[in-house]
PDB file of C-alpha atoms in Angstrom:
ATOM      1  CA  UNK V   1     -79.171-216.526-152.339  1.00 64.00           C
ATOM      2  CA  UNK V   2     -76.492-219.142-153.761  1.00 89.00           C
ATOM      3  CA  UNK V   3     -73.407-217.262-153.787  1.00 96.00           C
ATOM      4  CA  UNK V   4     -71.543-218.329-157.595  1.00 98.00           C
ATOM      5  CA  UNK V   5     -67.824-218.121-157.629  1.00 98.00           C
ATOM      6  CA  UNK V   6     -66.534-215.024-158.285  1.00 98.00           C
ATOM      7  CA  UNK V   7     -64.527-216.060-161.497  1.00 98.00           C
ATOM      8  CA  UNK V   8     -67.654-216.615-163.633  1.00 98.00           C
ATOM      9  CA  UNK V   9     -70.260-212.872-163.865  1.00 98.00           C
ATOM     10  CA  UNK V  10     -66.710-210.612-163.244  1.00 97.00           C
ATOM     11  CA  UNK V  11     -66.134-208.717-166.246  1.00 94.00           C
ATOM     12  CA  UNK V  12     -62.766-210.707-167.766  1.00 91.00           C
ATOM     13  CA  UNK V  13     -59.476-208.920-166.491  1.00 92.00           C
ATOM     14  CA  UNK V  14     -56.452-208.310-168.509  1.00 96.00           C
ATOM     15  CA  UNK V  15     -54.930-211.281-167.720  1.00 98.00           C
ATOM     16  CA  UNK V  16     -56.387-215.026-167.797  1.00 98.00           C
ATOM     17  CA  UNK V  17     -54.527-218.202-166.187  1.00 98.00           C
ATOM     18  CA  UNK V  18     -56.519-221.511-166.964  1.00 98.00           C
ATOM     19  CA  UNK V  19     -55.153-224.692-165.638  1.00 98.00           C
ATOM     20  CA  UNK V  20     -56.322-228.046-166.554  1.00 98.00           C
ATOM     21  CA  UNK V  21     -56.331-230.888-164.455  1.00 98.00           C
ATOM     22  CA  UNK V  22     -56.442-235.027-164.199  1.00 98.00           C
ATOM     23  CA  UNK V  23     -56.821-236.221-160.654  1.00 98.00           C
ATOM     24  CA  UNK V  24     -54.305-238.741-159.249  1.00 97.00           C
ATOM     25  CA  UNK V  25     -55.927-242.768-157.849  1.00 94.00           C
ATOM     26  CA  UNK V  26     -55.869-242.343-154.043  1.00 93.00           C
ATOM     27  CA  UNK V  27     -57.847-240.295-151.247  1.00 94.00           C
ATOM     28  CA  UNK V  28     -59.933-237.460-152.820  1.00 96.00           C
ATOM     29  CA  UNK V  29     -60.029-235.976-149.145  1.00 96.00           C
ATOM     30  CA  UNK V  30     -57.150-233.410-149.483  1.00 97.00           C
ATOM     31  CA  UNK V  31     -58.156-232.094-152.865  1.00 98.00           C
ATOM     32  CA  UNK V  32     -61.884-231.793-151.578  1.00 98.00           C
ATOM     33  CA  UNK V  33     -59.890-229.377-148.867  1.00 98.00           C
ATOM     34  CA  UNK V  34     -58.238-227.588-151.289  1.00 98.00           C
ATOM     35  CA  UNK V  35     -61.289-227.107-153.501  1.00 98.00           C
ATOM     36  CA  UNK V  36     -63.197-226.071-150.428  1.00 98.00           C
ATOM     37  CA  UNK V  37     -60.620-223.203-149.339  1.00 98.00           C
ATOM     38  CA  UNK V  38     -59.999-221.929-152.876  1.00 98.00           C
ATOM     39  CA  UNK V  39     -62.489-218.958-152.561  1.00 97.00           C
ATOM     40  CA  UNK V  40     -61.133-217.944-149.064  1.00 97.00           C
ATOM     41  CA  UNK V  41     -57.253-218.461-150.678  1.00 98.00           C
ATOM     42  CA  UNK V  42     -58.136-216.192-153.642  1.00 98.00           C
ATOM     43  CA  UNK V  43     -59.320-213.669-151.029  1.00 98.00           C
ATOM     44  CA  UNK V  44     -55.803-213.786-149.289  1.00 98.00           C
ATOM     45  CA  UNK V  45     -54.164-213.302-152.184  1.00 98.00           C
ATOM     46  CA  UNK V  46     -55.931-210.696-153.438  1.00 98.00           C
ATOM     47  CA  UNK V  47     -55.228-209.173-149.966  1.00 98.00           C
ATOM     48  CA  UNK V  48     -51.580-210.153-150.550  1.00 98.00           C
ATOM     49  CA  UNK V  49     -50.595-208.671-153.952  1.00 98.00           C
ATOM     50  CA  UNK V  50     -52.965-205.815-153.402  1.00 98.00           C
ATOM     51  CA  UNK V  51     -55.309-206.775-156.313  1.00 98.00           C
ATOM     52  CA  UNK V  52     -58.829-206.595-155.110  1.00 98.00           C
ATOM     53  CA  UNK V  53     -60.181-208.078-158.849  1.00 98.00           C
ATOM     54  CA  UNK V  54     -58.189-210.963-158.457  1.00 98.00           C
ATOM     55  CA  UNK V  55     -61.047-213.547-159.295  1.00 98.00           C
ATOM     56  CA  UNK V  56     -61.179-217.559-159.577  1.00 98.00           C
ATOM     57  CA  UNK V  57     -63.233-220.718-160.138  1.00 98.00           C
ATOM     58  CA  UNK V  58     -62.877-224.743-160.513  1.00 98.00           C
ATOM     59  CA  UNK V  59     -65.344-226.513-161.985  1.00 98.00           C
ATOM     60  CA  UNK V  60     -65.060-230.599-162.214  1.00 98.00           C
ATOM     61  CA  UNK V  61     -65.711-233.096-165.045  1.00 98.00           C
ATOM     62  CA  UNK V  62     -68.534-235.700-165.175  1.00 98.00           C
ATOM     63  CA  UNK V  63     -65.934-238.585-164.702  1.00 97.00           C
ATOM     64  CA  UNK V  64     -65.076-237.807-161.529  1.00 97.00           C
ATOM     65  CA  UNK V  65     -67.898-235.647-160.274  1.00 98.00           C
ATOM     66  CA  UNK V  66     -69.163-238.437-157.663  1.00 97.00           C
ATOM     67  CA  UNK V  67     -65.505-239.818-156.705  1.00 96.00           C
ATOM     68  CA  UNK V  68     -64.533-236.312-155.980  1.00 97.00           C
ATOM     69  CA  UNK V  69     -67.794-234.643-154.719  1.00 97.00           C
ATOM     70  CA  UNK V  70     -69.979-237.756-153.037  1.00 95.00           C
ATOM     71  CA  UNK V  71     -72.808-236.136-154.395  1.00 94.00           C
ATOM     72  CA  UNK V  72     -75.466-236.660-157.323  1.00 94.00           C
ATOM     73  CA  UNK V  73     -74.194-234.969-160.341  1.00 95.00           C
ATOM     74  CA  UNK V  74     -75.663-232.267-162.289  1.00 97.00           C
ATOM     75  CA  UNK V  75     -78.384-232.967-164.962  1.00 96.00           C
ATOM     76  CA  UNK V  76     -76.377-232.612-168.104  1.00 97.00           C
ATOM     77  CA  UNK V  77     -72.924-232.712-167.481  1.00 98.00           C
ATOM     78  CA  UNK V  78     -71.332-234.993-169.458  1.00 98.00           C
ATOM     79  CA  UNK V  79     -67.939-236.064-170.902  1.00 98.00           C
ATOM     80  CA  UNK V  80     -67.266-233.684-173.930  1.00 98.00           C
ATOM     81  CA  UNK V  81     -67.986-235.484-177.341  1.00 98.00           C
ATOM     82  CA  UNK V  82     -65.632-235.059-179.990  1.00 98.00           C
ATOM     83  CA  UNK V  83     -66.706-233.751-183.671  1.00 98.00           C
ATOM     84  CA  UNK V  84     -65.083-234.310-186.569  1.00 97.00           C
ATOM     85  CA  UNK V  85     -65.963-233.767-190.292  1.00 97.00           C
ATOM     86  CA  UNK V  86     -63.313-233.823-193.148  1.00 93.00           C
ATOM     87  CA  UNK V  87     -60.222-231.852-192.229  1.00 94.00           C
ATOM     88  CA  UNK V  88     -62.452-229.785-189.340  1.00 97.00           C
ATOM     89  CA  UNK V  89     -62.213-231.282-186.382  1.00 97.00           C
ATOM     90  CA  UNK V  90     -63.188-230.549-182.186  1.00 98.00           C
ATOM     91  CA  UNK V  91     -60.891-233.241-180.113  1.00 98.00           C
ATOM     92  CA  UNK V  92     -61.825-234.413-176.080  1.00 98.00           C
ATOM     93  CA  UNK V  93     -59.001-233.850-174.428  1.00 98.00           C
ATOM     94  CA  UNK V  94     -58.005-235.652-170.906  1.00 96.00           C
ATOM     95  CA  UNK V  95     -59.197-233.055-167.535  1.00 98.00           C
ATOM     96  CA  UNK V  96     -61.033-233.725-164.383  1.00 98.00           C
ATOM     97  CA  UNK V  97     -60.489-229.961-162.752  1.00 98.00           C
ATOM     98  CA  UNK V  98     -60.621-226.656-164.957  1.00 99.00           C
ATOM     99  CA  UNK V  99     -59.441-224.000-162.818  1.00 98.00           C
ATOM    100  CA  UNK V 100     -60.064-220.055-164.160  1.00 98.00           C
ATOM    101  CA  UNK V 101     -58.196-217.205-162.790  1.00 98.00           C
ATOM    102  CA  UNK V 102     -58.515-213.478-163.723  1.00 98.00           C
ATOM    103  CA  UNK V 103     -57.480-210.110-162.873  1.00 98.00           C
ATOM    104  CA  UNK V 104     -55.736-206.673-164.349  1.00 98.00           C
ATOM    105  CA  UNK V 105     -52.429-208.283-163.376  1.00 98.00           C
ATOM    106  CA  UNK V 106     -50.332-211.838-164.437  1.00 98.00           C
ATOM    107  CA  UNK V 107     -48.241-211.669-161.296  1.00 98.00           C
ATOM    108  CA  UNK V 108     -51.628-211.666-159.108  1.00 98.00           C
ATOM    109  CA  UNK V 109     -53.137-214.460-161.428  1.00 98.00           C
ATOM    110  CA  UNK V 110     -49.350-216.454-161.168  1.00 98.00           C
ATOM    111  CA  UNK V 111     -49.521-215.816-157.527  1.00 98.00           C
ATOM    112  CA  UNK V 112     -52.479-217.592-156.680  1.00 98.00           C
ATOM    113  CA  UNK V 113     -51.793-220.177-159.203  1.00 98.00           C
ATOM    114  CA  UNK V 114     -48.930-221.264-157.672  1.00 98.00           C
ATOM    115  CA  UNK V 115     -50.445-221.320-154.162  1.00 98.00           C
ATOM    116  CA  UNK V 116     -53.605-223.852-155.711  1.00 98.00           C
ATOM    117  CA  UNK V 117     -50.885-226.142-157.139  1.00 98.00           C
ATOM    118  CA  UNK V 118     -48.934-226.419-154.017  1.00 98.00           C
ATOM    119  CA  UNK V 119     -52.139-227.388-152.086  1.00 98.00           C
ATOM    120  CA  UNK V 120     -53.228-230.071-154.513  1.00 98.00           C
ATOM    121  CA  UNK V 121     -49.164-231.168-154.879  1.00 98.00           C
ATOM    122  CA  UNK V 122     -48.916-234.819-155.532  1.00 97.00           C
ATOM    123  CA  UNK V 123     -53.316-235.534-155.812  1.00 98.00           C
ATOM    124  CA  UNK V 124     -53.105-234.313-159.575  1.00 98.00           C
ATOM    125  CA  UNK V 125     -51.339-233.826-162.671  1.00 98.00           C
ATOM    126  CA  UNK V 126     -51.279-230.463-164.588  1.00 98.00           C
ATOM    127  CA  UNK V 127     -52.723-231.352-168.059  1.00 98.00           C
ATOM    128  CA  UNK V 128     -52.200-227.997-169.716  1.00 98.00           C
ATOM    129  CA  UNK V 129     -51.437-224.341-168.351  1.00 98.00           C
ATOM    130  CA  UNK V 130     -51.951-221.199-170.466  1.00 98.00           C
ATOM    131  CA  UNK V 131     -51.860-217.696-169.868  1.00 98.00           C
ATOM    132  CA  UNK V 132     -53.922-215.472-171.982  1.00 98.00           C
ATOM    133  CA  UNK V 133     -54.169-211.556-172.363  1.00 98.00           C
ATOM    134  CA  UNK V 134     -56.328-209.343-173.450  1.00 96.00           C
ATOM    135  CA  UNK V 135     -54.857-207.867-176.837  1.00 96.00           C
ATOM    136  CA  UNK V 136     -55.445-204.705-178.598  1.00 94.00           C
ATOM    137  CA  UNK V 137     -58.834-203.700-176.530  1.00 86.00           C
ATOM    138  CA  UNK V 138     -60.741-206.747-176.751  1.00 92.00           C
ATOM    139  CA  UNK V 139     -59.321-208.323-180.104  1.00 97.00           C
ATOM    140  CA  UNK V 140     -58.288-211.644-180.841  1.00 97.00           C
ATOM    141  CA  UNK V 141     -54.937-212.291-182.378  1.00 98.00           C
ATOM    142  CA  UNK V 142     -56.557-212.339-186.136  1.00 98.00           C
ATOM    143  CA  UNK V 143     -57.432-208.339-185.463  1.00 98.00           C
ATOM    144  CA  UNK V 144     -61.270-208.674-184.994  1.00 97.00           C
ATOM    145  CA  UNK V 145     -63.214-207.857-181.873  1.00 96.00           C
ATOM    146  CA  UNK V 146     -64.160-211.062-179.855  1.00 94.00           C
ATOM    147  CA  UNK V 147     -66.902-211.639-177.726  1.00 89.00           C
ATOM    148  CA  UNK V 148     -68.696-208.791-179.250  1.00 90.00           C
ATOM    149  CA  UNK V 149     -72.233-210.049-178.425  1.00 89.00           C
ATOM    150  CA  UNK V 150     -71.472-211.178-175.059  1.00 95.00           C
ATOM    151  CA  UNK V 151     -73.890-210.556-172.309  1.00 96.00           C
ATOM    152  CA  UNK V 152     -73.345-207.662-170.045  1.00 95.00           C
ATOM    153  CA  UNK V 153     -74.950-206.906-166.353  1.00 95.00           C
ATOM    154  CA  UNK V 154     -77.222-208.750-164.814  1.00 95.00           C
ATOM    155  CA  UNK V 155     -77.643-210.544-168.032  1.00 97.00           C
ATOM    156  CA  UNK V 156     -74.157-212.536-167.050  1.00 98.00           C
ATOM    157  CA  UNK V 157     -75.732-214.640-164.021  1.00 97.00           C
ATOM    158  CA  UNK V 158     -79.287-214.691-166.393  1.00 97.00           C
ATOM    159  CA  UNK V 159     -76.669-216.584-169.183  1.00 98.00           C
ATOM    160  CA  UNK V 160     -74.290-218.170-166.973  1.00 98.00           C
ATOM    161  CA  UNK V 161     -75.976-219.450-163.753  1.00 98.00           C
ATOM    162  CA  UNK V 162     -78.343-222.232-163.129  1.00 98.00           C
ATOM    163  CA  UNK V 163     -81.459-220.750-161.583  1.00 96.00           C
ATOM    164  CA  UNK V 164     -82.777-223.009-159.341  1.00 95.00           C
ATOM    165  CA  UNK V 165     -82.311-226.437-157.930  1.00 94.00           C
ATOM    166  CA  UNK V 166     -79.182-228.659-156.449  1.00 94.00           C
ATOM    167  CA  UNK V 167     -76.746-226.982-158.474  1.00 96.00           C
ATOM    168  CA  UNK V 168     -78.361-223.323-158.430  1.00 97.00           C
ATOM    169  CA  UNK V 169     -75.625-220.958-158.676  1.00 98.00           C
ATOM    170  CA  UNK V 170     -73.341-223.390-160.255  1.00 98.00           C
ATOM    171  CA  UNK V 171     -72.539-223.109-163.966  1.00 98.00           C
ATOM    172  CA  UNK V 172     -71.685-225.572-167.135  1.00 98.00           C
ATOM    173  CA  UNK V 173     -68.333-225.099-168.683  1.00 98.00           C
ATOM    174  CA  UNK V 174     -66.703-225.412-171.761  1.00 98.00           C
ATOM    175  CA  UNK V 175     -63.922-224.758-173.058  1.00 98.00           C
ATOM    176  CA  UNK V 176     -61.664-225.064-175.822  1.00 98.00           C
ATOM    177  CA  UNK V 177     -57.807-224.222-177.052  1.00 98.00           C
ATOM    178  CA  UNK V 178     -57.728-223.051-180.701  1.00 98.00           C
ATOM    179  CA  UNK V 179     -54.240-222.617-182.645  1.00 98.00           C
ATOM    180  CA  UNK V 180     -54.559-220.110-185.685  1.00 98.00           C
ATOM    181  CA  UNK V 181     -52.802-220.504-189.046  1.00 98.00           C
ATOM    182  CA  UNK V 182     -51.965-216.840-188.977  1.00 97.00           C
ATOM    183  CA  UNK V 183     -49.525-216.680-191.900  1.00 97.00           C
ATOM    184  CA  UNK V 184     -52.937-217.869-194.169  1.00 98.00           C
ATOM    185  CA  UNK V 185     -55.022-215.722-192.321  1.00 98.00           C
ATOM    186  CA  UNK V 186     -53.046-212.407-192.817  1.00 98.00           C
ATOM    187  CA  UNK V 187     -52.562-213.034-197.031  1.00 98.00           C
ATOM    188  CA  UNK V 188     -56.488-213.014-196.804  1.00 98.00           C
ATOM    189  CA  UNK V 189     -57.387-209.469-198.168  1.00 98.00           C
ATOM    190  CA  UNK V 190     -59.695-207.740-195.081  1.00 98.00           C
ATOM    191  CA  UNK V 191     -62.882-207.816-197.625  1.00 98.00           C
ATOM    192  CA  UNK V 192     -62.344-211.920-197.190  1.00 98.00           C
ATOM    193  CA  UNK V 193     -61.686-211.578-193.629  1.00 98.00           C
ATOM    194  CA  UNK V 194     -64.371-210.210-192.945  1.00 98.00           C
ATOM    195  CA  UNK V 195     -66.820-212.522-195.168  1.00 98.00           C
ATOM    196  CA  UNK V 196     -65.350-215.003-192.741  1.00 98.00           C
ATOM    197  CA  UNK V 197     -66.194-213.323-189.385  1.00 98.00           C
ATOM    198  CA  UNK V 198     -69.085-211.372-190.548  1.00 97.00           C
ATOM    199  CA  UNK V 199     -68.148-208.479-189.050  1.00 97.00           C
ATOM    200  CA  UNK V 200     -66.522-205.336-190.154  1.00 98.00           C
ATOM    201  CA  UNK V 201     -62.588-205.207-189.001  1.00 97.00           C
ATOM    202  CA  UNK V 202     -61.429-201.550-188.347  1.00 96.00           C
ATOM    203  CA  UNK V 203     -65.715-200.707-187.068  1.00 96.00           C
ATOM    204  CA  UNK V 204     -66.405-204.459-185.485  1.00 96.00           C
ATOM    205  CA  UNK V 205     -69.961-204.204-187.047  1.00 97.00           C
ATOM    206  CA  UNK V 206     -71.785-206.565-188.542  1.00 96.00           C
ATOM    207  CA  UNK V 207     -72.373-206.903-192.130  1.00 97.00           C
ATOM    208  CA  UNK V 208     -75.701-206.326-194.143  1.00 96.00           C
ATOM    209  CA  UNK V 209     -77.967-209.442-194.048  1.00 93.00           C
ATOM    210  CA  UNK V 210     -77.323-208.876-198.167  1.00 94.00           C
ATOM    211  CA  UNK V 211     -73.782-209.468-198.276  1.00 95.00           C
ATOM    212  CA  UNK V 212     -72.904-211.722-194.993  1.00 96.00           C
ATOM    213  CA  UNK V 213     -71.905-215.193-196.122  1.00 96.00           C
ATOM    214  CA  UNK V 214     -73.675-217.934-194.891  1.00 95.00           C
ATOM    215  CA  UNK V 215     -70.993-219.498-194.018  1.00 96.00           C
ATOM    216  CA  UNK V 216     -69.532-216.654-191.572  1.00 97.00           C
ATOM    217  CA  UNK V 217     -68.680-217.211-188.327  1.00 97.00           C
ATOM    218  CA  UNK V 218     -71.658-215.484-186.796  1.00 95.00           C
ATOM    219  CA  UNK V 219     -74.338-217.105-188.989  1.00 95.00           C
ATOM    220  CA  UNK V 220     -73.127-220.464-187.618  1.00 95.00           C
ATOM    221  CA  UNK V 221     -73.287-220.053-184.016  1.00 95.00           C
ATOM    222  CA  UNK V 222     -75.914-217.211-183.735  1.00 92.00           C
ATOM    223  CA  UNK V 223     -78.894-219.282-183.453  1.00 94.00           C
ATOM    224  CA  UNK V 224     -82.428-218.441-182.011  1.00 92.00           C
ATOM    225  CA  UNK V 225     -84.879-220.956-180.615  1.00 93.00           C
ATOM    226  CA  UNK V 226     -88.712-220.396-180.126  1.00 88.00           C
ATOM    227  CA  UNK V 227     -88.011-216.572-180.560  1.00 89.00           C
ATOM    228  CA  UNK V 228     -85.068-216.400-178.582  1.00 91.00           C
ATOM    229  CA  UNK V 229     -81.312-216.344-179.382  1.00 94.00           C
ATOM    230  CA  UNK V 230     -78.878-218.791-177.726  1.00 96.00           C
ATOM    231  CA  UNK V 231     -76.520-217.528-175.622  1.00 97.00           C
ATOM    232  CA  UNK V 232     -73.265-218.129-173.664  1.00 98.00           C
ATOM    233  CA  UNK V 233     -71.159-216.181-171.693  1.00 98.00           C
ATOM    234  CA  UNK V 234     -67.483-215.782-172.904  1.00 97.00           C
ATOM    235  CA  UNK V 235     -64.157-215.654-170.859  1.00 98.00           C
ATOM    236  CA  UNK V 236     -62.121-216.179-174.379  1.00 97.00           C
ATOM    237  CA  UNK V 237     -58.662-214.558-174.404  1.00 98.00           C
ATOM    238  CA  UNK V 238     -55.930-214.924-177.141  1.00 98.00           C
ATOM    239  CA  UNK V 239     -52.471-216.124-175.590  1.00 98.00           C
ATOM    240  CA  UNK V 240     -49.337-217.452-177.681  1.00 96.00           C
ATOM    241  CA  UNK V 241     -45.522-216.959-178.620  1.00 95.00           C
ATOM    242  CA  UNK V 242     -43.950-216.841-181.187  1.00 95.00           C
ATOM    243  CA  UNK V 243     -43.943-220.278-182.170  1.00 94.00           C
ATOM    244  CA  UNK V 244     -47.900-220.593-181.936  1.00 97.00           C
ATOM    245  CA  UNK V 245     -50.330-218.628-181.545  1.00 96.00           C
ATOM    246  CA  UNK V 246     -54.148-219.095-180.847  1.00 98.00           C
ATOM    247  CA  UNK V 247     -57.489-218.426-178.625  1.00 98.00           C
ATOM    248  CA  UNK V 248     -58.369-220.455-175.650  1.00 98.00           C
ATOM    249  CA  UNK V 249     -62.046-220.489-175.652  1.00 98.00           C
ATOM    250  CA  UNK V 250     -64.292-220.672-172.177  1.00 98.00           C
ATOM    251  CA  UNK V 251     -68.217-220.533-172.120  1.00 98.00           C
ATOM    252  CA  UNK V 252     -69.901-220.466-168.857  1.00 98.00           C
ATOM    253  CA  UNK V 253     -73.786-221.246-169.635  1.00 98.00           C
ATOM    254  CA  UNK V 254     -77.081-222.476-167.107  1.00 98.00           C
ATOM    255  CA  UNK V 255     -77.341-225.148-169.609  1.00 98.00           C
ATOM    256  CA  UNK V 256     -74.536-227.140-171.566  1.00 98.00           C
ATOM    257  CA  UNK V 257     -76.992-227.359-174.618  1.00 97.00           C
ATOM    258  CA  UNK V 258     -76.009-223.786-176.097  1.00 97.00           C
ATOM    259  CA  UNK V 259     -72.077-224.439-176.523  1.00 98.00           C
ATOM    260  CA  UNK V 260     -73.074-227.928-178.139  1.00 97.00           C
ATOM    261  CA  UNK V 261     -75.393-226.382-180.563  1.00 97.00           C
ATOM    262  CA  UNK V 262     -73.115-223.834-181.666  1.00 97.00           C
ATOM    263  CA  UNK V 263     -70.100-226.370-181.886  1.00 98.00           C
ATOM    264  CA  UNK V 264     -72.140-228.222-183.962  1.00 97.00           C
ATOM    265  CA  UNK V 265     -73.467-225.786-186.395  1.00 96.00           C
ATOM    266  CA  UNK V 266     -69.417-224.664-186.285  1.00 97.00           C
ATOM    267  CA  UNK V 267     -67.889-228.339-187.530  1.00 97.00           C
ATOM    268  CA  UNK V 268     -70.442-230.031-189.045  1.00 96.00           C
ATOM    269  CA  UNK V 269     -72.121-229.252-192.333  1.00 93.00           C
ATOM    270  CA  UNK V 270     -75.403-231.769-192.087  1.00 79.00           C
ATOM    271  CA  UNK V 271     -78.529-229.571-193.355  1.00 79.00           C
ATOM    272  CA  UNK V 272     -76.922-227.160-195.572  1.00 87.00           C
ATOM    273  CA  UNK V 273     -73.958-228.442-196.237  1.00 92.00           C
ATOM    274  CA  UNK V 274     -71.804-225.441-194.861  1.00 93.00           C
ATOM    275  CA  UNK V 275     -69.608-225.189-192.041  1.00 95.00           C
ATOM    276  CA  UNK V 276     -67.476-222.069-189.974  1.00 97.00           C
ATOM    277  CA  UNK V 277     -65.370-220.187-192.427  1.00 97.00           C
ATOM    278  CA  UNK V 278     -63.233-219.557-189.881  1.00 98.00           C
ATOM    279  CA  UNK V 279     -62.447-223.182-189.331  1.00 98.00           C
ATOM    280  CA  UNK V 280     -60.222-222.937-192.541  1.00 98.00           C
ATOM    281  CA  UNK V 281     -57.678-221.372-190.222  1.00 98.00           C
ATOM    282  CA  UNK V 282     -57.680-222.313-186.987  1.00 98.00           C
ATOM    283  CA  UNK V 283     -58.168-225.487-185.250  1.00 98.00           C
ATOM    284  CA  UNK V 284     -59.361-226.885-181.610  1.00 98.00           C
ATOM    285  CA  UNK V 285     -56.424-229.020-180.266  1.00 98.00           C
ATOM    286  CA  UNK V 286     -58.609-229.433-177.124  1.00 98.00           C
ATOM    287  CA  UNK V 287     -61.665-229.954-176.023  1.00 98.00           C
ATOM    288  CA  UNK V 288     -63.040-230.723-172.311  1.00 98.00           C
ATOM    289  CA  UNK V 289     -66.531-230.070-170.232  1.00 98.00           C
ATOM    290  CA  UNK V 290     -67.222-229.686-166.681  1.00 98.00           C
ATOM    291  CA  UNK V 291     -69.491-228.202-163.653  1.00 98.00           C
ATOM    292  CA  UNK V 292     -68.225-224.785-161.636  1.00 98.00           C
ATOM    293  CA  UNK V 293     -70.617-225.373-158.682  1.00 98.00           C
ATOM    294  CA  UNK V 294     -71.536-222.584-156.309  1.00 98.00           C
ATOM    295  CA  UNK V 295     -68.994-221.070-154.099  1.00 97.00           C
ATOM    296  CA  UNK V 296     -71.597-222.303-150.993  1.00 96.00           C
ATOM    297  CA  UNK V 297     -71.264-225.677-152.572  1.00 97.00           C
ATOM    298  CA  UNK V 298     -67.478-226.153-153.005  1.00 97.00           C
ATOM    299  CA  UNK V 299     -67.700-224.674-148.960  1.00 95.00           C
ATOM    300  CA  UNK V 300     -69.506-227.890-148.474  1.00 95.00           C
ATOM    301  CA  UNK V 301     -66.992-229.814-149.766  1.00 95.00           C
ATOM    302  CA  UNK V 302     -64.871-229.546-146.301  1.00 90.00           C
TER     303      UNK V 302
END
C-alpha cells in the first residue's frame, strides 16, 4: 500500500508550523534531495527532541510540479483562482512548496523547521512562516469550536487521500491565512455570533434548522451532492500577536473540487444572493494550492 506522509491522517498536535515557499531559477536537483529525505529527517528529529508525534509534509504547486518533479502532474491541480465579490474577497498568493509540521511541542516543530530550511538554503525563498496553536481545546480565536465536523479514523485517508492511480496516496491542498477583525467581532452580542457560525458558543451545537440563518457559516460550506455531503479534512489552527490575529486555514482532500465549492458558496453570492456571515469579519490575505504526494513518491524523487 502507498505509504501518505505522515503530516496529513495524524490527528493535529498542539502546535502547527506552515512554511510557504517560491523556488529559486537554477538546478532543481538539490531541493529534489531535500524533498526526498524530508520523511527520514522528520524521523531523526523526532528521535532527537524525543517527540515521537513530531509529523510533516510538502506538497508542490502546479507551476512548478514538472520543473521540480519530471513527472506528469496530477489531474486537477491547478494554480489557485482568486474570488472576489464586493468588499469579500479570496487573494492567490505567490508559493511553489507548502511545507506542514505538527506535534504536542513548538520547539520539536522549530527544530525540524530549521533543519528543512538549511537543506534547501539558497534554492528558495521563504514566502510566509506562521506558527499556530491550538487554543482553548479546539477553539478558534473568535471562541467557537473549529473543525467540529471534521472526519475522524479511518474516515481521514477516506477524505484526504487519493485512492488509486499515479498519485494514490498523495493528497490536494489548500490552504488559506485569514486575519479577524476581533474588536467587531467581540461587540457582537453571542445570540449574533452565533447566527453567524451556526453553532451554539458555550455547547458548540448546531442550531435548529428553524432559526439558523441562511447565511451562517455552516449553511454555506456544508453542501451535499447526489446524497452525500462534501467533505475536507482540516489542519486549521488560530496563531497571532497582539498586533493581528487570525486562522490559517489547511484542507487536505482526494479531490481539489470540495475546497473550491465551499470557497465559492463562502465569497460569492450568485444563486441566492447570500454570502458567509462570517466574512463580515475576517478576511483571506492568502490564498495558494498544491499536491502532497505520497511519502513513496517524494522517496522517488532521489
Amino acid at each position: 500500500m502507498t505509504k501518505p506522509q505522515s503530516a496529513i491522517c495524524a490527528d493535529g498536535g498542539d502546535f502547527g508550523l506552515f512554511l510557504t515557499l517560491v523556488l529559486a531559477d537554477g538546478d532543481m536537483g538539490p531541493v529534489r534531495r531535500v524533498l526526498a529525505a524530508l520523511p527520514d529527517m522528520t524521523e531523526a528529529v523526532a528521535e532527537q527532541a524525543g517527540e515521537p508525534a513530531l509529523v510533516s509534509s510538502v506538497a508542490i504547486g502546479a507551476s512548478c510540479w514538472t520543473r521540480l518533479t519530471g513527472r506528469e502532474c496530477p489531474e486537477g491541480l491547478v494554480p489557485f483562482a482568486p474570488l472576489a465579490e464586493g468588499a469579500r474577497k479570496a487573494p492567490a498568493t505567490p508559493a511553489d512548496l507548502f511545507v506542514h509540521i505538527h506535534s504536542p511541542r513548538h520547539d520539536a516543530n522549530l527544530m525540524l523547521a530549521r533543519r528543512v530550511m538549511a537543506a534547501l538554503g539558497s534554492h528558495v525563498r521563504l514566502a510566509e512562516e506562521v506558527m499556530g496553536f491550538r487554543h482553548m481545546g479546539k477553539r478558534d480565536l473568535t471562541g467557537f469550536v473549529d473543525g467540529t465536523e471534521n472526519p475522524e479514523g479511518d474516515e481521514r485517508a477516506e477524505v484526504a487521500l487519493v485512492a488509486d492511480g499515479p498519485h494514490a496516496g498523495g493528497s490536494f491542498v489548500s490552504l488559506q491565512r485569514y486575519v479577524h477583525d476581533l474588536a467587531r467581532w467581540e461587540a457582537l452580542s453571542t445570540p449574533d455570533q452565533e447566527a453567524a457560525v451556526g453553532r451554539t458558543k458555550e455547547g458548540d451545537e448546531e442550531l435548529a434548522d428553524a432559526v439558523k440563518p441562511p447565511f451562517a457559516h455552516i449553511v454555506r460550506v456544508v453542501i451535499e451532492e447526489d446524497g452525500e455531503e462534501l467533505e475536507v479534512l482540516r489542519h486549521s489552527m488560530p496563531y497571532g500577536s497582539t498586533s493581528e490575529n487570525g486562522l490559517y486555514f489547511v484542507a487536505y482532500c482526494a479531490s481539489p473540487a470540495p475546497f473550491r465549492k465551499m470557497l465559492e458558496r463562502m465569497v460569492l453570492s450568485a444563486g441566492d444572493g447570500l454570502h458567509d456571515r462570517l466574512l463580515d469579519f475576517t478576511r483571506a490575505v492568502t490564498g495558494a494550492s498544491f499536491f502532497a504526494p505520497s511519502a513513496d513518491f517524494l522517496e522517488s524523487l532521489a
